[in-house]
Every structure is written in structure tokens, then in C-alpha cells.
GROMACS .gro file of C-alpha atoms in nm:
model
  441
    1MET     CA    1   3.555   3.100  -2.534
    2THR     CA    2   3.617   2.750  -2.676
    3LYS     CA    3   3.505   2.551  -2.974
    4SER     CA    4   3.435   2.178  -2.975
    5ARG     CA    5   3.596   1.998  -3.266
    6VAL     CA    6   3.448   1.652  -3.229
    7GLN     CA    7   3.210   1.469  -3.459
    8ALA     CA    8   3.122   1.112  -3.551
    9LYS     CA    9   2.953   0.953  -3.848
   10ALA     CA   10   2.844   0.605  -3.953
   11VAL     CA   11   2.934   0.432  -4.277
   12ASP     CA   12   2.776   0.563  -4.601
   13THR     CA   13   2.657   0.898  -4.467
   14SER     CA   14   2.718   1.256  -4.573
   15LYS     CA   15   2.636   1.604  -4.457
   16LEU     CA   16   2.275   1.687  -4.394
   17ARG     CA   17   2.100   1.950  -4.595
   18ASN     CA   18   2.102   2.281  -4.417
   19PHE     CA   19   1.747   2.316  -4.296
   20VAL     CA   20   1.793   2.643  -4.128
   21VAL     CA   21   1.497   2.854  -4.222
   22GLY     CA   22   1.532   3.234  -4.203
   23SER     CA   23   1.336   3.463  -3.968
   24ALA     CA   24   0.962   3.459  -4.038
   25ILE     CA   25   0.766   3.783  -4.038
   26GLY     CA   26   0.469   3.926  -4.223
   27LEU     CA   27   0.287   4.243  -4.313
   28ALA     CA   28  -0.039   4.374  -4.452
   29VAL     CA   29  -0.056   4.376  -4.830
   30ILE     CA   30  -0.110   4.699  -5.022
   31PHE     CA   31  -0.225   4.633  -5.376
   32GLY     CA   32  -0.117   4.895  -5.622
   33ALA     CA   33   0.113   4.988  -5.903
   34MET     CA   34   0.480   5.058  -5.854
   35SER     CA   35   0.642   5.379  -5.972
   36LEU     CA   36   1.018   5.430  -5.987
   37ARG     CA   37   1.206   5.750  -6.043
   38ALA     CA   38   1.381   5.737  -6.378
   39ASP     CA   39   1.702   5.870  -6.228
   40GLU     CA   40   1.710   5.628  -5.935
   41ALA     CA   41   2.007   5.385  -5.941
   42ILE     CA   42   1.869   5.034  -5.905
   43THR     CA   43   2.073   4.722  -5.829
   44LYS     CA   44   1.941   4.402  -5.985
   45THR     CA   45   2.119   4.093  -5.859
   46HIS     CA   46   2.092   3.721  -5.785
   47GLY     CA   47   2.185   3.759  -5.417
   48PHE     CA   48   2.246   4.001  -5.132
   49ASN     CA   49   2.542   4.067  -4.902
   50PHE     CA   50   2.544   4.379  -4.688
   51PHE     CA   51   2.912   4.336  -4.605
   52GLY     CA   52   3.057   4.326  -4.955
   53GLU     CA   53   3.072   4.133  -5.280
   54LEU     CA   54   2.893   3.805  -5.340
   55LYS     CA   55   3.123   3.505  -5.361
   56TYR     CA   56   2.921   3.331  -5.632
   57PRO     CA   57   2.855   3.506  -5.967
   58ALA     CA   58   2.518   3.503  -6.138
   59ASP     CA   59   2.623   3.211  -6.359
   60TYR     CA   60   2.764   2.989  -6.082
   61LYS     CA   61   2.720   2.615  -6.134
   62HIS     CA   62   2.706   2.491  -5.775
   63LEU     CA   63   2.821   2.577  -5.423
   64ASP     CA   64   3.188   2.506  -5.358
   65TYR     CA   65   3.134   2.284  -5.055
   66VAL     CA   66   2.909   2.026  -5.224
   67ASN     CA   67   2.972   1.738  -5.461
   68PRO     CA   68   2.752   1.826  -5.761
   69ASP     CA   69   2.767   1.465  -5.876
   70ALA     CA   70   2.672   1.314  -5.540
   71PRO     CA   71   2.460   1.001  -5.585
   72LYS     CA   72   2.093   1.015  -5.491
   73GLY     CA   73   1.918   0.755  -5.281
   74GLY     CA   74   1.934   0.573  -4.951
   75GLU     CA   75   1.847   0.690  -4.603
   76ILE     CA   76   2.015   0.895  -4.336
   77SER     CA   77   1.893   0.866  -3.979
   78ILE     CA   78   1.969   1.101  -3.691
   79TRP     CA   79   1.853   1.142  -3.332
   80THR     CA   80   1.685   1.398  -3.113
   81MET     CA   81   1.569   1.412  -2.753
   82GLY     CA   82   1.226   1.476  -2.605
   83THR     CA   83   0.873   1.443  -2.744
   84PHE     CA   84   0.650   1.600  -3.011
   85ASP     CA   85   0.279   1.662  -3.062
   86SER     CA   86   0.272   1.901  -3.360
   87PHE     CA   87   0.411   1.960  -3.708
   88ASN     CA   88   0.369   2.336  -3.692
   89PRO     CA   89   0.709   2.487  -3.600
   90TYR     CA   90   0.580   2.846  -3.611
   91SER     CA   91   0.365   2.842  -3.296
   92ARG     CA   92   0.443   2.833  -2.925
   93LYS     CA   93   0.157   2.589  -2.883
   94GLY     CA   94   0.265   2.228  -2.877
   95ARG     CA   95   0.608   2.073  -2.932
   96ALA     CA   96   0.700   2.070  -3.300
   97GLY     CA   97   0.855   1.757  -3.444
   98ALA     CA   98   1.221   1.757  -3.548
   99LEU     CA   99   1.287   1.911  -3.891
  100ALA     CA  100   0.924   2.028  -3.911
  101SER     CA  101   1.042   2.338  -4.099
  102ALA     CA  102   1.229   2.130  -4.360
  103PRO     CA  103   0.949   2.128  -4.622
  104PHE     CA  104   0.945   2.507  -4.650
  105GLU     CA  105   1.150   2.739  -4.869
  106SER     CA  106   1.207   3.113  -4.874
  107LEU     CA  107   1.275   3.375  -5.138
  108LEU     CA  108   1.639   3.389  -5.028
  109GLU     CA  109   1.861   3.135  -4.854
  110GLY     CA  110   2.207   3.165  -4.703
  111THR     CA  111   2.517   2.958  -4.768
  112SER     CA  112   2.759   2.791  -4.527
  113ASP     CA  113   3.076   2.948  -4.666
  114GLU     CA  114   2.985   3.319  -4.644
  115VAL     CA  115   2.882   3.563  -4.373
  116GLY     CA  116   2.564   3.766  -4.417
  117THR     CA  117   2.499   3.640  -4.770
  118SER     CA  118   2.170   3.523  -4.921
  119TYR     CA  119   2.106   3.391  -5.272
  120GLY     CA  120   1.782   3.361  -5.463
  121LEU     CA  121   1.590   3.037  -5.409
  122LEU     CA  122   1.220   3.100  -5.474
  123ALA     CA  123   1.335   3.438  -5.603
  124GLU     CA  124   1.536   3.443  -5.925
  125THR     CA  125   1.655   3.801  -5.878
  126LEU     CA  126   1.599   4.097  -5.648
  127GLU     CA  127   1.610   4.472  -5.708
  128TYR     CA  128   1.675   4.755  -5.463
  129PRO     CA  129   1.786   5.122  -5.468
  130GLU     CA  130   2.109   5.254  -5.320
  131ASP     CA  131   1.939   5.350  -4.993
  132GLN     CA  132   1.771   5.006  -4.972
  133SER     CA  133   1.441   5.168  -4.880
  134TRP     CA  134   1.259   4.892  -5.066
  135VAL     CA  135   1.323   4.561  -5.239
  136ILE     CA  136   1.151   4.383  -5.527
  137PHE     CA  137   1.169   4.005  -5.560
  138ASN     CA  138   1.129   3.852  -5.906
  139MET     CA  139   1.016   3.499  -5.832
  140ARG     CA  140   1.087   3.183  -6.028
  141PRO     CA  141   0.772   3.098  -6.227
  142GLU     CA  142   0.862   2.729  -6.221
  143ALA     CA  143   0.848   2.708  -5.839
  144ARG     CA  144   0.580   2.469  -5.713
  145PHE     CA  145   0.437   2.357  -5.382
  146SER     CA  146   0.442   1.984  -5.313
  147ASP     CA  147   0.082   1.953  -5.439
  148GLY     CA  148   0.189   2.089  -5.778
  149THR     CA  149   0.036   2.436  -5.746
  150PRO     CA  150   0.258   2.735  -5.837
  151VAL     CA  151   0.426   2.955  -5.575
  152THR     CA  152   0.318   3.311  -5.650
  153ALA     CA  153   0.350   3.664  -5.520
  154ASP     CA  154   0.001   3.621  -5.377
  155ASP     CA  155   0.134   3.341  -5.154
  156VAL     CA  156   0.419   3.564  -5.038
  157ALA     CA  157   0.181   3.848  -4.952
  158PHE     CA  158  -0.055   3.607  -4.776
  159THR     CA  159   0.235   3.472  -4.574
  160TYR     CA  160   0.312   3.820  -4.445
  161GLU     CA  161  -0.050   3.869  -4.344
  162LEU     CA  162  -0.037   3.532  -4.171
  163PHE     CA  163   0.269   3.616  -3.965
  164LEU     CA  164   0.142   3.966  -3.891
  165ASN     CA  165  -0.188   3.844  -3.750
  166GLU     CA  166  -0.096   3.502  -3.609
  167GLY     CA  167   0.282   3.497  -3.576
  168LEU     CA  168   0.487   3.500  -3.259
  169ALA     CA  169   0.499   3.830  -3.071
  170SER     CA  170   0.869   3.870  -3.147
  171TYR     CA  171   0.801   3.845  -3.520
  172ARG     CA  172   0.522   4.099  -3.502
  173ALA     CA  173   0.749   4.341  -3.318
  174ILE     CA  174   1.020   4.313  -3.585
  175LEU     CA  175   0.756   4.348  -3.852
  176GLY     CA  176   0.628   4.675  -3.718
  177GLN     CA  177   0.979   4.815  -3.693
  178ILE     CA  178   1.112   4.748  -4.041
  179VAL     CA  179   0.831   4.703  -4.297
  180THR     CA  180   0.584   4.971  -4.406
  181GLY     CA  181   0.418   4.813  -4.708
  182VAL     CA  182   0.385   4.511  -4.935
  183GLU     CA  183   0.275   4.535  -5.300
  184ILE     CA  184   0.195   4.261  -5.549
  185LEU     CA  185   0.331   4.385  -5.882
  186GLY     CA  186   0.253   4.075  -6.085
  187PRO     CA  187   0.200   3.699  -6.054
  188HIS     CA  188   0.567   3.648  -5.963
  189ARG     CA  189   0.679   3.995  -5.858
  190VAL     CA  190   0.644   4.145  -5.510
  191LYS     CA  191   0.775   4.461  -5.344
  192TYR     CA  192   0.848   4.539  -4.977
  193SER     CA  193   0.902   4.892  -4.848
  194PHE     CA  194   1.104   4.960  -4.534
  195ALA     CA  195   1.086   5.215  -4.255
  196ASP     CA  196   1.342   5.496  -4.261
  197ASP     CA  197   1.508   5.363  -3.944
  198ALA     CA  198   1.503   4.996  -4.047
  199SER     CA  199   1.839   4.820  -4.037
  200ARG     CA  200   1.978   4.814  -4.389
  201ARG     CA  201   2.186   4.513  -4.292
  202ASP     CA  202   1.888   4.303  -4.185
  203ALA     CA  203   1.577   4.425  -4.368
  204ILE     CA  204   1.624   4.246  -4.702
  205PRO     CA  205   1.746   3.915  -4.549
  206ILE     CA  206   1.456   3.918  -4.303
  207VAL     CA  207   1.180   3.954  -4.561
  208GLY     CA  208   1.367   3.728  -4.802
  209GLY     CA  209   1.405   3.461  -4.535
  210LEU     CA  210   1.036   3.417  -4.467
  211PRO     CA  211   0.914   3.057  -4.525
  212VAL     CA  212   0.650   3.097  -4.795
  213LYS     CA  213   0.312   2.938  -4.723
  214SER     CA  214   0.038   2.826  -4.962
  215LYS     CA  215  -0.257   3.065  -4.944
  216ALA     CA  216  -0.484   2.807  -5.109
  217TRP     CA  217  -0.395   2.537  -4.853
  218PHE     CA  218  -0.461   2.760  -4.552
  219GLU     CA  219  -0.790   2.883  -4.695
  220LYS     CA  220  -0.903   2.531  -4.784
  221THR     CA  221  -0.813   2.374  -4.449
  222GLY     CA  222  -0.891   2.670  -4.224
  223ALA     CA  223  -0.561   2.607  -4.045
  224LYS     CA  224  -0.407   2.873  -3.822
  225LEU     CA  225  -0.042   2.964  -3.782
  226ASP     CA  226  -0.074   2.994  -3.404
  227GLU     CA  227  -0.215   2.647  -3.340
  228SER     CA  228  -0.074   2.306  -3.259
  229ARG     CA  229  -0.165   2.056  -3.530
  230MET     CA  230  -0.043   1.724  -3.662
  231GLU     CA  231  -0.134   1.801  -4.023
  232PRO     CA  232   0.167   1.981  -4.175
  233ALA     CA  233   0.117   2.270  -4.413
  234ILE     CA  234   0.242   2.205  -4.764
  235GLY     CA  235   0.572   2.359  -4.866
  236SER     CA  236   0.783   2.392  -5.178
  237GLY     CA  237   1.099   2.220  -5.051
  238PRO     CA  238   1.261   1.892  -5.159
  239TYR     CA  239   1.126   1.691  -4.863
  240VAL     CA  240   0.775   1.614  -4.738
  241LEU     CA  241   0.651   1.431  -4.431
  242ASP     CA  242   0.624   1.057  -4.497
  243SER     CA  243   0.528   0.898  -4.164
  244TYR     CA  244   0.557   0.932  -3.789
  245ASP     CA  245   0.517   0.738  -3.466
  246ILE     CA  246   0.438   0.980  -3.184
  247ASN     CA  247   0.742   1.040  -2.961
  248LYS     CA  248   0.935   0.760  -3.134
  249ARG     CA  249   1.031   0.859  -3.488
  250ILE     CA  250   0.959   1.086  -3.785
  251THR     CA  251   1.040   1.006  -4.147
  252TYR     CA  252   1.064   1.257  -4.432
  253LYS     CA  253   1.086   1.151  -4.795
  254ARG     CA  254   1.231   1.329  -5.096
  255ASN     CA  255   0.963   1.473  -5.322
  256PRO     CA  256   1.017   1.303  -5.662
  257ASP     CA  257   0.852   1.600  -5.833
  258TYR     CA  258   1.053   1.869  -5.655
  259TRP     CA  259   1.071   2.172  -5.883
  260GLY     CA  260   1.420   2.294  -5.784
  261ASN     CA  261   1.643   1.992  -5.841
  262ASP     CA  262   1.838   2.158  -6.122
  263LEU     CA  263   1.901   2.494  -5.954
  264PRO     CA  264   2.273   2.566  -5.906
  265PHE     CA  265   2.196   2.642  -5.540
  266ASN     CA  266   2.060   2.288  -5.494
  267LYS     CA  267   2.318   2.088  -5.688
  268GLY     CA  268   2.469   1.820  -5.465
  269ARG     CA  269   2.214   1.878  -5.190
  270GLY     CA  270   1.904   1.689  -5.078
  271ASN     CA  271   2.064   1.359  -5.177
  272PHE     CA  272   1.892   1.110  -4.947
  273ASP     CA  273   1.561   0.951  -5.042
  274THR     CA  274   1.454   0.951  -4.678
  275ILE     CA  275   1.554   1.127  -4.357
  276ARG     CA  276   1.458   0.944  -4.038
  277VAL     CA  277   1.467   1.104  -3.693
  278GLU     CA  278   1.474   0.873  -3.391
  279TYR     CA  279   1.355   1.006  -3.054
  280PHE     CA  280   1.526   0.920  -2.725
  281ALA     CA  281   1.460   1.013  -2.363
  282ASP     CA  282   1.812   1.146  -2.303
  283SER     CA  283   2.158   1.166  -2.457
  284ASN     CA  284   2.283   0.849  -2.286
  285ALA     CA  285   1.999   0.647  -2.433
  286ALA     CA  286   2.068   0.805  -2.772
  287PHE     CA  287   2.434   0.702  -2.759
  288GLU     CA  288   2.341   0.346  -2.670
  289GLY     CA  289   2.102   0.352  -2.965
  290PHE     CA  290   2.382   0.464  -3.197
  291LYS     CA  291   2.607   0.185  -3.073
  292SER     CA  292   2.338  -0.070  -3.156
  293GLY     CA  293   2.267   0.076  -3.501
  294ALA     CA  294   1.936   0.251  -3.430
  295TYR     CA  295   2.047   0.548  -3.643
  296THR     CA  296   2.342   0.623  -3.871
  297PHE     CA  297   2.473   0.976  -3.809
  298ARG     CA  298   2.578   1.129  -3.477
  299GLN     CA  299   2.749   1.456  -3.393
  300GLU     CA  300   2.936   1.430  -3.064
  301ASN     CA  301   2.952   1.738  -2.840
  302SER     CA  302   3.124   1.586  -2.538
  303SER     CA  303   3.504   1.582  -2.544
  304LYS     CA  304   3.506   1.315  -2.273
  305SER     CA  305   3.275   1.086  -2.470
  306TRP     CA  306   3.474   1.145  -2.788
  307ALA     CA  307   3.797   1.048  -2.612
  308THR     CA  308   3.674   0.758  -2.400
  309ALA     CA  309   3.336   0.620  -2.509
  310TYR     CA  310   3.392   0.524  -2.872
  311ASP     CA  311   3.529   0.176  -2.813
  312PHE     CA  312   3.229  -0.042  -2.899
  313PRO     CA  313   3.234  -0.346  -3.134
  314ALA     CA  314   3.069  -0.178  -3.434
  315LEU     CA  315   3.356   0.071  -3.444
  316ASP     CA  316   3.620  -0.202  -3.419
  317GLU     CA  317   3.449  -0.400  -3.694
  318GLY     CA  318   3.437  -0.105  -3.934
  319HIS     CA  319   3.061  -0.056  -3.929
  320VAL     CA  320   3.105   0.289  -3.776
  321ILE     CA  321   3.358   0.552  -3.882
  322LYS     CA  322   3.481   0.799  -3.622
  323THR     CA  323   3.627   1.109  -3.782
  324LEU     CA  324   3.673   1.484  -3.748
  325LEU     CA  325   3.483   1.684  -4.009
  326PRO     CA  326   3.592   2.048  -4.028
  327ASP     CA  327   3.289   2.245  -4.138
  328GLY     CA  328   3.467   2.562  -4.249
  329GLY     CA  329   3.203   2.781  -4.089
  330MET     CA  330   3.220   3.043  -3.817
  331ALA     CA  331   3.317   2.890  -3.485
  332THR     CA  332   3.065   2.869  -3.205
  333GLY     CA  333   3.183   2.861  -2.848
  334GLN     CA  334   3.130   2.790  -2.482
  335SER     CA  335   3.199   3.075  -2.242
  336TYR     CA  336   3.136   3.252  -1.916
  337VAL     CA  337   2.912   3.555  -1.971
  338MET     CA  338   2.939   3.840  -1.721
  339ASN     CA  339   2.638   4.051  -1.628
  340LEU     CA  340   2.754   4.412  -1.675
  341ARG     CA  341   2.457   4.534  -1.472
  342ARG     CA  342   2.633   4.397  -1.164
  343ASP     CA  343   2.869   4.657  -1.021
  344LYS     CA  344   3.156   4.414  -0.977
  345PHE     CA  345   3.156   4.326  -1.348
  346ASP     CA  346   3.097   4.677  -1.478
  347ASP     CA  347   3.468   4.757  -1.450
  348ILE     CA  348   3.659   4.627  -1.754
  349ARG     CA  349   3.964   4.561  -1.536
  350VAL     CA  350   3.770   4.302  -1.337
  351ARG     CA  351   3.664   4.128  -1.656
  352GLN     CA  352   4.020   4.132  -1.788
  353ALA     CA  353   4.141   3.981  -1.460
  354VAL     CA  354   3.890   3.697  -1.482
  355GLY     CA  355   4.010   3.624  -1.834
  356LEU     CA  356   4.369   3.605  -1.713
  357LEU     CA  357   4.276   3.373  -1.425
  358PHE     CA  358   4.122   3.115  -1.658
  359ASN     CA  359   4.398   2.879  -1.771
  360PHE     CA  360   4.260   2.748  -2.098
  361GLU     CA  361   4.574   2.558  -2.198
  362TRP     CA  362   4.580   2.352  -1.878
  363SER     CA  363   4.203   2.301  -1.882
  364ASN     CA  364   4.207   2.182  -2.242
  365GLU     CA  365   4.475   1.920  -2.185
  366SER     CA  366   4.367   1.808  -1.837
  367LEU     CA  367   3.988   1.832  -1.856
  368PHE     CA  368   3.886   1.846  -2.222
  369TYR     CA  369   4.119   1.581  -2.367
  370GLY     CA  370   4.284   1.836  -2.596
  371GLN     CA  371   3.970   1.858  -2.810
  372TYR     CA  372   3.908   2.234  -2.794
  373ALA     CA  373   4.055   2.534  -2.976
  374ARG     CA  374   4.053   2.889  -2.838
  375ILE     CA  375   3.825   3.144  -3.004
  376ASN     CA  376   3.935   3.506  -3.024
  377SER     CA  377   3.637   3.656  -3.204
  378PHE     CA  378   3.261   3.625  -3.234
  379TRP     CA  379   3.338   3.603  -3.608
  380GLU     CA  380   3.610   3.336  -3.581
  381ASN     CA  381   3.698   3.163  -3.909
  382SER     CA  382   3.552   3.443  -4.120
  383GLU     CA  383   3.677   3.757  -4.290
  384LEU     CA  384   3.495   3.963  -4.027
  385ALA     CA  385   3.726   3.850  -3.744
  386ALA     CA  386   3.973   4.119  -3.637
  387ALA     CA  387   4.343   4.040  -3.685
  388GLY     CA  388   4.656   4.250  -3.642
  389MET     CA  389   4.639   4.626  -3.689
  390PRO     CA  390   4.322   4.792  -3.827
  391SER     CA  391   4.316   4.816  -4.206
  392ASP     CA  392   4.264   5.146  -4.388
  393ALA     CA  393   3.899   5.057  -4.445
  394GLU     CA  394   3.854   4.978  -4.076
  395LEU     CA  395   4.023   5.302  -3.973
  396ALA     CA  396   3.784   5.495  -4.196
  397LEU     CA  397   3.500   5.360  -3.983
  398LEU     CA  398   3.675   5.387  -3.646
  399GLU     CA  399   3.840   5.728  -3.656
  400PRO     CA  400   3.516   5.935  -3.665
  401ILE     CA  401   3.414   5.773  -3.334
  402ALA     CA  402   3.761   5.757  -3.177
  403ASP     CA  403   3.643   5.940  -2.863
  404LEU     CA  404   3.395   5.661  -2.792
  405LEU     CA  405   3.642   5.373  -2.826
  406PRO     CA  406   3.864   5.215  -2.559
  407ALA     CA  407   4.234   5.292  -2.574
  408GLY     CA  408   4.426   5.076  -2.820
  409VAL     CA  409   4.144   5.001  -3.062
  410ILE     CA  410   4.278   5.236  -3.331
  411ASP     CA  411   4.652   5.224  -3.269
  412GLY     CA  412   4.688   4.870  -3.133
  413GLU     CA  413   4.658   4.515  -3.256
  414ALA     CA  414   4.338   4.314  -3.219
  415VAL     CA  415   4.297   4.181  -2.865
  416MET     CA  416   4.357   3.808  -2.836
  417ALA     CA  417   4.273   3.577  -2.546
  418PRO     CA  418   4.559   3.543  -2.293
  419VAL     CA  419   4.781   3.236  -2.321
  420SER     CA  420   4.875   3.043  -2.006
  421GLY     CA  421   5.131   2.775  -1.937
  422SER     CA  422   5.074   2.403  -1.893
  423ARG     CA  423   5.077   2.424  -1.511
  424THR     CA  424   4.756   2.467  -1.315
  425LEU     CA  425   4.856   2.817  -1.201
  426ASP     CA  426   5.028   3.053  -1.442
  427ARG     CA  427   5.213   3.294  -1.210
  428LYS     CA  428   5.274   3.556  -1.479
  429ASN     CA  429   4.903   3.588  -1.558
  430LEU     CA  430   4.814   3.568  -1.188
  431ARG     CA  431   5.034   3.870  -1.116
  432LYS     CA  432   4.870   4.064  -1.401
  433ALA     CA  433   4.523   3.972  -1.275
  434SER     CA  434   4.612   4.071  -0.918
  435ALA     CA  435   4.735   4.411  -1.033
  436LEU     CA  436   4.416   4.472  -1.231
  437LEU     CA  437   4.198   4.382  -0.933
  438ASP     CA  438   4.402   4.611  -0.708
  439ASP     CA  439   4.357   4.897  -0.955
  440ALA     CA  440   3.983   4.830  -0.967
  441GLY     CA  441   3.966   4.853  -0.588
   0.00000   0.00000   0.00000
């Protein structure tokens, strides 16, 4: 598995706001009063992390990876490929425009420097018992949609109904598995109850990650979630649709009346007045557009292009800056994936042999221009990646299921990818691979 480390940017640009919107699901609303056992231990917090402690305390001032004093203004322009005929990103009908989910916010939102963590955005705090059989979100009363109307628990409950009845089939399936009830406890207070077998790791982030819709807007317009439409639903986020030219460009503008500018979670984010997306037929056309100044920010994912194609006049004249920008997040990778349902790959020795036969070191230098780094974990660059011998805490989890684990997991070091020499064929690894294949028959 390998990770690309190449990226380019034009002058006077910065990182884009993370527009990743959490999983959207919904459920029927049950109106009623809430009753809690007096002796039940309840956690009330500003965020949620199934894996451990939150990095940021309740009184945090801003996220560590932003400049809280970043200037506001200007435009950033990016590119995408293809066409669009809709601004509804939550339907399979039509082709949604780039960043069509950007205007929407959720009760919780994740950060880029933690794994499995969500902090309150539309929600100020959340409450849940030790068994996490339910969660209550206490919403921010100051939250507003872009038309100035308040975001309420009624909108949250309506959103669940919307996704239950009109959402994608995959959302409805998840919905039926984890959620058993939704209760409106007040204008800005809503409770979700979970099934006994619902994943305690995922349940709260899933319901908290739903993009909240305006009940009033949907009822007024008669819009459906499962339709293709060019009229975007209103959201509560910092950006709204400004203009578009079908299959050519889309422009979003910063909402001057955005309610959440002063939230610690938003400090140093959403800095550009406008975000413009230029459409191109293919990646080659997009690169030519960048060279001519059609847009200002480009992430490069081709090691060959990074090493050989960035030699145009704008770069030489200082109008374009080419630089590596480490993002500090978990590494993503490129890999061969073996189908274990095929008999020849079902034997772990065959898979180990294939790993030994791949000479990453030679490939990286000879084919990838030295631009890749080897990945040894699906959780690379995070505290969840295995390293060295198992810790006491890890052993406490592993030892009860020792009989189910492969040899070496408990009493050996974490398995790392094999290292080859700089020659095309690494004879040492070839001999190991040959022996494994012989043993596998």
C-alpha cells in the first residue's frame, strides 16, 4: 500500500474548508416526554470519541491546525471533472454539482487531527448514559438557516423522517438497524434511542452527522429528497449558492449573516468570500486550464506529472507555487486487493508471497519518481496504528480471543510491509516467497 505525497497550489491560496458531511439517515419521530432514572450515570459533554479522550477541552479557543487570525476575503477556485444537472446531493437521480453539500451543517462534525472524534456544531452539548442506549442533543439556540429562520429540534426530527421515507436505500437500511425512536424534548432538545445491537462506536456519530434540513422550506416548496432539482435546499452553513453555468462552473459565496462565525470550531475556517468550481472534460484539460490561470488551487495525484509536468512559464515567473503540504491526517493508499473468495488467495501464505514479490523500493524510485511512502496500517499516521509489541491495554483485548488470532499477534511485533533492495529482483525476498508458495502447494 502506498501514499501519494504530491500537491500543488497557486499564489495566495490556503486550505479549503472541510466540506465532508457525515452519514445522513432519518427516523420516525415519537413525541413524548423523557424520563431518566435518577441513579443512571449520564455523561454531558461537548463532543464524542468512542476510542478515548477528546483532544479539545470544553473551553477550547480554536482547532490547532487553523490560523484563528486568518484574513477573510478573496476567492479560491478549484476544478472538477464531468457534468452536473442538480443541486441535490442526497439523491441518486441526476448528477449533483460539486460541493452541493457545502451549505449544510450537522449536530456534530469531525476534525482533521483526531480519529473517530466529533464536536458539537449545531449541538452545543450532548448527553448519553454509560451503555449509550440513547443520546440527547442540546442544540444552539442561535443557529440559523441562511434565510434567517432558527434551526430547531423540529427540523432535526423532520430531517429523520425525510431520510427514512425518501433517502437512499443504504441509509434506510442503517436507520432500521440502529435507531428505535426520536423524541422532541423542547425547541432545541432532541433525543435518539438506539437498538440493543446497534454499534456503540457508530450510533452517536451517525445521528449526529446528519445534515439538518429546514422543515419549513421543504413544506413550502414541496421539494422531495429523492428528486433531481436545480433549486438547492437552504442550509445553515457559512456558504450559499451564488451562481452557476451548467457544466461549466459553480460559484458559492460566504453568507455575511452566518450565525456560527464566532464558534471556536469555526475560527480560522471559511475564510474565502467566494469558492468557484471550474468544470473540465478530463484531467488533461484541467491541467492545461491551471497552467493558463483558469483556477488557483490544484492537488496533484500523479507522481509523473508532479516530477515532469510542472515546468510552465507561470511557475517560472512566480505566479504559481509548487509545494508539498503535509496534511497530518491518516494516510490513504493505493493497493492490490485480493479476493479471499478465490481459492488461490484464501491461503495466507499465498498472500504473504505476493507481498514479498512486490518490490516497492525499486518501483518507487524507478516508476514513481520517489514520491511515495510505504503504508503499514489502515490507520497510518494515527494513534490507532499498531507499532512494536502489544501494549497492556491491547493485550487485555486480545488475550480473551487468543484462540481466534493468527500466531504472533499476541507475542510478536506488529507486522510491517517487507523491504526490498534497489535492484529489480530482490533474491532474499524471492526465496522467501518461493518457500511460502511451495508450502501452500
